[in-house]
Coordinates of C-alpha atoms in Angstrom, one line a residue:
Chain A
X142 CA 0.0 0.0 0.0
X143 CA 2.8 2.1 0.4
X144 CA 6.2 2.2 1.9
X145 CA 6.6 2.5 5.2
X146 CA 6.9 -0.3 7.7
X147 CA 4.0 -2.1 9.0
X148 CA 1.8 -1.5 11.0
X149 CA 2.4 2.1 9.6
X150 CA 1.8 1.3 5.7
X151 CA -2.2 1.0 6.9
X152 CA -1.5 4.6 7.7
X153 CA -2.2 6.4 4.5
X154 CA -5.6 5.0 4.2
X155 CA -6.8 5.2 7.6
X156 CA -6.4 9.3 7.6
X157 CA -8.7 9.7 4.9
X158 CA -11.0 9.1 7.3
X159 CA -9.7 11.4 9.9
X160 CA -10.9 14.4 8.1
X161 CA -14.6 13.6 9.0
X162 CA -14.1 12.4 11.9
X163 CA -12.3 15.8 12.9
X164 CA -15.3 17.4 11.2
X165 CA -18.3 15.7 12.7
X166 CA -16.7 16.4 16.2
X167 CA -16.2 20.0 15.4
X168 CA -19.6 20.1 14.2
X169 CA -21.1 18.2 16.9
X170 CA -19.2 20.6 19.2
X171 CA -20.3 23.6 18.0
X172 CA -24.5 22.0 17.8
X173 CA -24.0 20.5 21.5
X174 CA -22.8 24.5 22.9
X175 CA -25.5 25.9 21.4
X176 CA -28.2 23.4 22.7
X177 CA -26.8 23.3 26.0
X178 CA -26.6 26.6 26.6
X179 CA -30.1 27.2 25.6
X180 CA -32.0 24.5 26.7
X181 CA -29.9 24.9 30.5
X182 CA -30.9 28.7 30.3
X183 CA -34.5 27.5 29.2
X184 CA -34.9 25.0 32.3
X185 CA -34.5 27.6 34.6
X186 CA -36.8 29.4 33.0
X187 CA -39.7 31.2 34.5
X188 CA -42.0 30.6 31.7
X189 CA -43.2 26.7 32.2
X190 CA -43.8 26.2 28.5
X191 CA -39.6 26.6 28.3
X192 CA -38.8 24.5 31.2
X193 CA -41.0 22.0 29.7
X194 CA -39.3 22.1 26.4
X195 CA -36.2 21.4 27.9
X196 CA -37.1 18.6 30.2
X197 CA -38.5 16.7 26.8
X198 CA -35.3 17.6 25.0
X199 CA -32.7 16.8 28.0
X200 CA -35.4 13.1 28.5
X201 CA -35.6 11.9 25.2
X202 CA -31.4 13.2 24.2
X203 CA -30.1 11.4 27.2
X204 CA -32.6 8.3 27.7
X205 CA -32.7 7.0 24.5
X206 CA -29.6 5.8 23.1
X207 CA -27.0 7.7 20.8
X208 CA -27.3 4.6 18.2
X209 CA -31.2 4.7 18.5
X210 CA -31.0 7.9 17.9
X211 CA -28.6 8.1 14.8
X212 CA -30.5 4.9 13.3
X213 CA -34.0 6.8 14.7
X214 CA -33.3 9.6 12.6
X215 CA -31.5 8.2 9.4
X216 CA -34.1 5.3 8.9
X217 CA -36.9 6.1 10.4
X218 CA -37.8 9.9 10.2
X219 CA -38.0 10.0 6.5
X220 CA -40.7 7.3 6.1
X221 CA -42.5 9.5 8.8
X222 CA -41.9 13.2 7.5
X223 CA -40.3 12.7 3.8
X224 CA -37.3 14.5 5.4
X225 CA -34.2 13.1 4.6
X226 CA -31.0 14.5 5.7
X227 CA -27.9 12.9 4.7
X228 CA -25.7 10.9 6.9
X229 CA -23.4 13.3 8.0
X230 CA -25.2 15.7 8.6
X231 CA -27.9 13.6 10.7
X232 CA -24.8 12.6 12.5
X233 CA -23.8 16.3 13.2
X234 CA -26.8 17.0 14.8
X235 CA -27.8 13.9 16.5
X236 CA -24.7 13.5 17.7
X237 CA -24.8 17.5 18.9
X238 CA -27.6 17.2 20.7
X239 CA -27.1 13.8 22.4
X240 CA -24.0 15.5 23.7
X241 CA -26.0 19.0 24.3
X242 CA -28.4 17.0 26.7
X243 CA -25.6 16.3 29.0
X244 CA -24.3 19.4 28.4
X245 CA -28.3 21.6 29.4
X246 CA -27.4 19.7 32.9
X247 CA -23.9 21.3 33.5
X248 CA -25.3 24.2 32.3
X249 CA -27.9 24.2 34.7
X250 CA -26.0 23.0 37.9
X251 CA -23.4 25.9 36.7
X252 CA -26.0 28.3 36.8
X253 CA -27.3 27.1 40.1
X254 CA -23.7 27.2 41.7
X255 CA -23.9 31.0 41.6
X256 CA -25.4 32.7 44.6
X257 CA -28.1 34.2 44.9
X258 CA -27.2 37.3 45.9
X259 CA -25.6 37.9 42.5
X260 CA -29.0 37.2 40.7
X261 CA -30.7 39.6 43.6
X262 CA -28.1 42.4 42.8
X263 CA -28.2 42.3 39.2
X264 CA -32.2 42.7 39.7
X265 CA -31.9 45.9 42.2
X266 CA -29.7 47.1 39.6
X267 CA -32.7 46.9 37.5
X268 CA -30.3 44.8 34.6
X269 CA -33.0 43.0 32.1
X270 CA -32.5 39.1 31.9
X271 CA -30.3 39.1 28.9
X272 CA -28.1 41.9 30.7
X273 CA -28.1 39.8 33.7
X274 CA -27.3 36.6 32.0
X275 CA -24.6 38.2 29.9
X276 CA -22.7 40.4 32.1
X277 CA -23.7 39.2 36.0
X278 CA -24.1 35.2 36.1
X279 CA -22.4 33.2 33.2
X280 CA -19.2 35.0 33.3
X281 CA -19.2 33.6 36.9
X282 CA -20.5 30.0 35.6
X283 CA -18.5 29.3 32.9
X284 CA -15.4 28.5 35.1
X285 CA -17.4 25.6 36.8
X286 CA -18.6 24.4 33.3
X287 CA -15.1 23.9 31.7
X288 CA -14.0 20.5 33.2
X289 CA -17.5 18.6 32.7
X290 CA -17.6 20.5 29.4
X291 CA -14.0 19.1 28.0
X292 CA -15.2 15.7 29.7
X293 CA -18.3 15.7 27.4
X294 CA -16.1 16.4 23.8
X295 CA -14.3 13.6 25.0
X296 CA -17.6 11.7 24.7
X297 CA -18.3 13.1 21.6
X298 CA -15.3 12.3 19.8
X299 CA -15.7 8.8 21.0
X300 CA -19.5 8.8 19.6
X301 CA -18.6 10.0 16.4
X302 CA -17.2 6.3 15.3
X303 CA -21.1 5.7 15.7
X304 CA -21.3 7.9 12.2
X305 CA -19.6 5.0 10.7
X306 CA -23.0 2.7 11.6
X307 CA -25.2 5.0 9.2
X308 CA -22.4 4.4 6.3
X309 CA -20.3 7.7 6.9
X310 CA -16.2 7.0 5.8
X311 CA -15.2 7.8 9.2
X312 CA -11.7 6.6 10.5
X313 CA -13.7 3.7 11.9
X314 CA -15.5 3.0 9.2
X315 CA -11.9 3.4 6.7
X316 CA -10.7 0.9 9.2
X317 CA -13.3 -1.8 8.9
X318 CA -13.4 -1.3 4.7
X319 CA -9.0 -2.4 5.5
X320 CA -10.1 -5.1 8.0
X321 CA -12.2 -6.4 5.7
X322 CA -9.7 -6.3 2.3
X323 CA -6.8 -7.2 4.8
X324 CA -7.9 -9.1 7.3
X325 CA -4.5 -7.6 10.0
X326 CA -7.1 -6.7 12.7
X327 CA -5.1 -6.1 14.9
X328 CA -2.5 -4.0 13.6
X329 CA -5.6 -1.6 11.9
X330 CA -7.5 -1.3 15.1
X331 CA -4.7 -1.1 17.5
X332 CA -3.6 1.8 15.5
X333 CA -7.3 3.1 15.4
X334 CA -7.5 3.2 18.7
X335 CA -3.9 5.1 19.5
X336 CA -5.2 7.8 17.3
X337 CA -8.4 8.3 19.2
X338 CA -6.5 8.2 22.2
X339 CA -4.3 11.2 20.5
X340 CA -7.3 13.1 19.8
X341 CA -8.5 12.9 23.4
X342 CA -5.6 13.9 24.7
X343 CA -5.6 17.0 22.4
X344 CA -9.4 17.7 24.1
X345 CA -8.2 17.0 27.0
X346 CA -4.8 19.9 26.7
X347 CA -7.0 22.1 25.4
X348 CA -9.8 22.2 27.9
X349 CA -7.2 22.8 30.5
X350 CA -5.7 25.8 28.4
X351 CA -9.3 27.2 28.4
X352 CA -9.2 26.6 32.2
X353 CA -6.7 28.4 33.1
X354 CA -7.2 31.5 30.8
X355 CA -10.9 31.5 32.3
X356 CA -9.1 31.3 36.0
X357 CA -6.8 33.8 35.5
X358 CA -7.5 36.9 37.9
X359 CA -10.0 35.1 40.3
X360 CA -9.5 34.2 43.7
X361 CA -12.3 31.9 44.7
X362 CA -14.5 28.7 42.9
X363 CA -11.5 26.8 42.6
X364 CA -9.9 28.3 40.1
X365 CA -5.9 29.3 40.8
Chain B
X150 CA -47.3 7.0 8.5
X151 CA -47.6 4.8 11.8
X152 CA -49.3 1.5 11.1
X153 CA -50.5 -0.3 14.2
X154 CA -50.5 -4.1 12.9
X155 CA -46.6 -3.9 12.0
X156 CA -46.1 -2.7 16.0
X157 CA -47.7 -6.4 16.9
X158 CA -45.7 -7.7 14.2
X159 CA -42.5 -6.9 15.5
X160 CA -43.8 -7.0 19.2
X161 CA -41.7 -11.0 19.9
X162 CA -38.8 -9.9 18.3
X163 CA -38.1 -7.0 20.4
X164 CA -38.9 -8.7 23.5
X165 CA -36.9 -11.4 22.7
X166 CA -33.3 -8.7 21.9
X167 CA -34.5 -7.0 25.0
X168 CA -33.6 -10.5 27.1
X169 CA -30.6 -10.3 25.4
X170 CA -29.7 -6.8 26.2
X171 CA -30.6 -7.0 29.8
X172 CA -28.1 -10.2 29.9
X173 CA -25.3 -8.2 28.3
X174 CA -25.5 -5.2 30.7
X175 CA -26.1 -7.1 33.9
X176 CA -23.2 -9.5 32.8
X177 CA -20.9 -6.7 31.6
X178 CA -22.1 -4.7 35.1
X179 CA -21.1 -7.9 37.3
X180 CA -17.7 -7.5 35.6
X181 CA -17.3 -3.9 35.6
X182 CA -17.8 -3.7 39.7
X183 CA -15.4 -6.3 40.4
X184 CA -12.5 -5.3 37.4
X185 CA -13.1 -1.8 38.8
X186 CA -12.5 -2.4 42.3
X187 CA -9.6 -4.1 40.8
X188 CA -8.2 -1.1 39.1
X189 CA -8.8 1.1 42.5
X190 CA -6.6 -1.1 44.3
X191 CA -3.9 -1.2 42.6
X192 CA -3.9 2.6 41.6
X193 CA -3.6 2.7 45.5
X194 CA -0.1 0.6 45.7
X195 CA 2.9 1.8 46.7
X196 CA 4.9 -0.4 43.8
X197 CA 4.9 1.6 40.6
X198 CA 4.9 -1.6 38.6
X199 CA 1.2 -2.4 40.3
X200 CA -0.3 1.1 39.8
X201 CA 1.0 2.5 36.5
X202 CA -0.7 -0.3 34.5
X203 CA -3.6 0.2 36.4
X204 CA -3.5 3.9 35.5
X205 CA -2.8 3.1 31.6
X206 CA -5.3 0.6 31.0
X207 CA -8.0 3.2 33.0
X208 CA -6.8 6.4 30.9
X209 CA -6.5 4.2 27.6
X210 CA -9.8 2.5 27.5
X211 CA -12.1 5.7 29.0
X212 CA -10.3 8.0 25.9
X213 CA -11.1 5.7 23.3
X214 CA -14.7 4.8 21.6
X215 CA -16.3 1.7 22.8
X216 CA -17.5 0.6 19.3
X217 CA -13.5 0.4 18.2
X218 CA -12.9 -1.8 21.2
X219 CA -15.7 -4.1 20.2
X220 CA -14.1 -4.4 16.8
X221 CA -10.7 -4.8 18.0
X222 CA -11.8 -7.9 20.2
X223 CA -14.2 -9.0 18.0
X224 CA -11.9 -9.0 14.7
X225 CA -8.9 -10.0 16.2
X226 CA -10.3 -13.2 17.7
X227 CA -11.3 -14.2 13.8
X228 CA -8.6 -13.2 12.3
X229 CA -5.3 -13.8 14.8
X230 CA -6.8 -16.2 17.0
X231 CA -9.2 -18.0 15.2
X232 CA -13.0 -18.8 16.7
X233 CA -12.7 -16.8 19.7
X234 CA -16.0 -16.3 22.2
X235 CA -19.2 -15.8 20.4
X236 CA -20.7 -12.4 20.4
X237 CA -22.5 -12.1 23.2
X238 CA -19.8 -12.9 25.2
X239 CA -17.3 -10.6 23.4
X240 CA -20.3 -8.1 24.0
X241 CA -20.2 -8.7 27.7
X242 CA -16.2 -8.6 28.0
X243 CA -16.1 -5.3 26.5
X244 CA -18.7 -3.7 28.0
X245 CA -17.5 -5.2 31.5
X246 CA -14.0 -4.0 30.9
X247 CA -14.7 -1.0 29.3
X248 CA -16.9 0.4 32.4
X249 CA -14.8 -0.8 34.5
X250 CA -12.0 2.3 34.2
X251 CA -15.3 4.6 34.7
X252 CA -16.6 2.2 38.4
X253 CA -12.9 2.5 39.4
X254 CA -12.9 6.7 39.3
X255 CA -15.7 5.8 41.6
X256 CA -14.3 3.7 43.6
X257 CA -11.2 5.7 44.0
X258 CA -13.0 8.4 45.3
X259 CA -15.2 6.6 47.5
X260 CA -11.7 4.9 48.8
X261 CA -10.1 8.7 48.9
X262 CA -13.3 9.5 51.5
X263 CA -12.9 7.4 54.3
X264 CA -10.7 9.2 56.8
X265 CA -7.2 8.7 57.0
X266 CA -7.5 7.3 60.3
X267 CA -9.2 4.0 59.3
X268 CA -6.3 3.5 57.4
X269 CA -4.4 3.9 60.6
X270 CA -6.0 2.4 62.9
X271 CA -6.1 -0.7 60.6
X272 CA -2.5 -0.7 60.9
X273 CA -2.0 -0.3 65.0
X274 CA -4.2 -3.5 64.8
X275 CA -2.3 -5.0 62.3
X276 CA -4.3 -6.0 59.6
X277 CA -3.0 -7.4 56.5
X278 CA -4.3 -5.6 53.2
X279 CA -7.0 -8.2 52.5
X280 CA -8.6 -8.1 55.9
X281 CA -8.0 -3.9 56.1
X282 CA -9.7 -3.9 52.9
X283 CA -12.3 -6.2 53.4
X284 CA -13.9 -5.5 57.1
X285 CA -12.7 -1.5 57.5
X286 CA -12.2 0.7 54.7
X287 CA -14.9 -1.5 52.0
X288 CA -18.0 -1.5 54.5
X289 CA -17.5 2.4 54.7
X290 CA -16.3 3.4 51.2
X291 CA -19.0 1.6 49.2
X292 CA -21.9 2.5 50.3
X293 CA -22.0 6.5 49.5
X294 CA -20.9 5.1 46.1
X295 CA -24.0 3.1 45.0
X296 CA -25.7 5.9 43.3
X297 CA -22.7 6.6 41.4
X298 CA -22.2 3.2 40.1
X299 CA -26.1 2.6 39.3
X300 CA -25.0 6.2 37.0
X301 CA -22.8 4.0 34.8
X302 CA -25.1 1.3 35.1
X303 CA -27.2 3.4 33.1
X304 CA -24.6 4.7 31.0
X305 CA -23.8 1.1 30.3
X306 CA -27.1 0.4 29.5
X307 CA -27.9 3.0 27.1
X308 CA -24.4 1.8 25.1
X309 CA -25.4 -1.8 25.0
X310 CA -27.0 -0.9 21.4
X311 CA -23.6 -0.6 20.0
X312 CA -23.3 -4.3 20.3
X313 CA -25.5 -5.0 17.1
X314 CA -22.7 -3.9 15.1
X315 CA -20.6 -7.5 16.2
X316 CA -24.0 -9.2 15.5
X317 CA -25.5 -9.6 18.6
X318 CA -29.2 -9.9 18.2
X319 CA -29.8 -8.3 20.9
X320 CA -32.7 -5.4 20.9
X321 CA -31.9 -2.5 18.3
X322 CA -30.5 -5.7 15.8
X323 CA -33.5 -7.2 16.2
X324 CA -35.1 -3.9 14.9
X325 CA -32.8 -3.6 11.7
X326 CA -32.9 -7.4 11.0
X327 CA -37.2 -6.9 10.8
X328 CA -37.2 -3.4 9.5
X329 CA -34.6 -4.8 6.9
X330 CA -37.2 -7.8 5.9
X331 CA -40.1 -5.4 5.4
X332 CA -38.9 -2.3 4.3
X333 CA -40.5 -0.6 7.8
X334 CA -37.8 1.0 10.2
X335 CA -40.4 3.3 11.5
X336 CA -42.1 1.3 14.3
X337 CA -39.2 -0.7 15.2
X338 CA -36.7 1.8 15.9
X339 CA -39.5 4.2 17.6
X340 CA -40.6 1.6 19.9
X341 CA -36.8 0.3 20.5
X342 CA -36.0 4.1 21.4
X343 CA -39.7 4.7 23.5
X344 CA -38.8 1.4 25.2
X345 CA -34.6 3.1 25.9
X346 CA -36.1 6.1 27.4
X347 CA -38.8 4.5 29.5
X348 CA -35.9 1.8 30.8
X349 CA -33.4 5.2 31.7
X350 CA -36.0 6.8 33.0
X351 CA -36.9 4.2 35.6
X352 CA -33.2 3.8 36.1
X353 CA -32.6 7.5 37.3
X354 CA -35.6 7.1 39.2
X355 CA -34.2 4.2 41.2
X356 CA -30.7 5.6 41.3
X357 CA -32.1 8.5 42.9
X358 CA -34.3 6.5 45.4
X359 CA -31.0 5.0 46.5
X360 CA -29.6 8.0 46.8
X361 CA -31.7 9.0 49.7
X362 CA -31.7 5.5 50.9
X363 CA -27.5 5.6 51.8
X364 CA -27.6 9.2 52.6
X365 CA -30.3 8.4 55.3
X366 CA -27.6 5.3 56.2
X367 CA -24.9 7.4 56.7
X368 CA -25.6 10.5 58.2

């Protein structure tokens, strides 16, 4: 297949299917922020048609499984909507808000870990809920967000091999197409498994970067 | 749109993969709280050549996805070691071993709660690590704990789908395999996923009742 020394030779191929992988975790990342900031904001809600809505989405995202779901929404929904999204981007979102689900509970807890008295001061400074939210409480809740937050990308970079179920070329998938035409199992998934241990890694440096920027200047909450 | 007579169709088959997923989590659980406990112990040795592996294997297998594990076991036993352990059982291995670098986080910390003089007064009286283990630091540590683990019981249960992919017939196969034969994925996969919520939320719902249960124990 190419030069270099086995196992490394499988190399080549196997990164082909990096690329989506890398993608579909980016994606995912960027649906599962947006979902768990909203729908934690939204179960805190005051209005009982939000905190509804978000006790629906957090049940159904976190109860039923992330393969259901991925098969739910690739097989089933088109026979029941004629919607049909394509498999990557099915695994984007499902993936995303799987993830987000999770993620609507840190939110949440974060939010409650700031006291009161800040929520009560930004009010007698008669600051609007957006102004409140914005400048008073999640500047204060973010710090305690980070670690479960970088915990949770781990998750989804682990979930994304799922994509390769619903027929995506993920490395997974990459690596069972060489499995099957090369039957050296365990020289293809040993090295599959290295590089998503690499990748986690990477979540896991980079979480701790944004850590300690987000600690810097603040002398309580565990930061240093 | 819906149609009610292919939900009675398919009815026996998903009863019949729900047996089998039930057998694979409670099989891969009974693994994954004793390999665990396993792990915790000997991150807690003093010899390096005990505790490092301990921390590799942990740190290794919670970083990478569960689905590549179950190919790597599965594949290699066909291809390097010939017939290996049928499905199911490969199911249960890596599910058991997999979940058991997340019970030993929880057992570590349970074990990093009890007070440091236990540990102690263990060793005025002289115990040997099996019996300091087994009748002082144990009995305290695991209890406050329970909740936790019943969290990755859940966890475990809600990944015991992924098994289908190494042929397991166990519930969400049993969906594909009938919405394959008659060209309906609809019912199947929404009952399978109705069913997945219903068995989570029950779950929490007993996690959280034990919750109470050891707090009221321990305080």
């Amino acid at each position: 297949m190419s030069n270099l020394p086995p196992p490394f030779d499988l190399l080549p191929f196997l990164l082909q299917g990096l690329w989506i992988t890398l993608f579909i975790t980016l994606g995912g990342c960027a649906v599962a922020i947006v979902l768990s900031v909203l729908f934690g904001v939204w179960s805190k809600s005051t209005d009982p048609i939000l905190r509804w809505l978000s006790a629906i989405y957090i049940t159904v995202f976190r109860g039923a499984s992330a393969l259901i779901l991925l098969y739910w929404f690739y097989f089933a929904m088109p026979e029941l909507t004629n919607i049909r999204l394509d498999a990557i981007t099915t695994g984007i979102l499902v993936l995303g808000a799987n993830v987000g689900a999770y993620g609507a509970e840190v939110v949440r807890a974060s939010l409650d870990a700031v006291p009161k008295g800040q929520y009560q001061a930004a009010a007698a400074l008669n600051l609007n809920r957006w102004q409140t939210m914005r400048y008073v409480i999640f500047p204060q809740a973010i710090l305690s967000m980070i670690p479960p937050f970088g915990n949770l990308m781990i998750e989804l970079l682990k979930g994304t091999a799922l994509v390769s179920t619903i027929t995506v070329t993920d490395l997974t998938l990459q690596g069972k197409f060489l499995r099957d035409d090369t039957h050296r199992s365990l020289e293809i998934f040993g090295l599959l498994l290295v590089i998503y241990f690499l990748l986690s890694m990477t979540i896991t440096a980079v979480f701790r970067v944004l850590e300690h920027r987000y600690s810097q200047g603040r002398d309580y909450g565990g930061g240093n | 749109m819906w149609k009610w007579e292919v939900v009675w169709q398919v009815m026996p088959d998903i009863v019949s993969g729900l047996v089998v997923t039930l057998e694979a989590v409670a099989g891969g659980m009974i693994l994954a709280l004793l390999l665990g406990l396993l792990w915790a112990v000997m991150r807690r040795s003093k010899s390096h050549v005990i505790s490092w592996p301990a921390w590799g294997v942990v740190e290794f297998v919670r970083s990478t996805p569960l689905l590549v594990q179950l190919f790597f076991v599965y594949y290699v036993m066909i291809d390097i070691v010939g017939r290996g352990f049928s499905p199911l059982m490969t199911g249960i291995l890596v599910l058991g071993v997999h979940y058991s670098c997340y019970t030993a986080e929880v057992y570590r910390a349970g074990l990093d709660a009890v007070a440091r003089g236990q540990w102690n007064a263990a060793k005025a009286l002289n115990l040997t690590p099996y019996q300091t283990y087994r009748y002082v630091i144990l009995p305290q540590a695991i209890p406050p704990i329970l909740p936790n683990l019943g969290n990755y019981l859940i966890a475990m249960l809600k990944e015991a789908p992924l098994l289908s992919t190494i042929t397991v017939l166990e519930i969400l196969n049993e969906a594909k395999i009938f919405g394959n034969e008659h060209y309906r994925y609809l019912e199947p996969l929404t009952i399978v996923g109705v069913l997945f919520i219903l068995l989570s939320l029950l779950a929490g719902l007993s996690v959280e009742w034990l919750r109470r249960r050891t707090a009221a124990m321990t305080s």
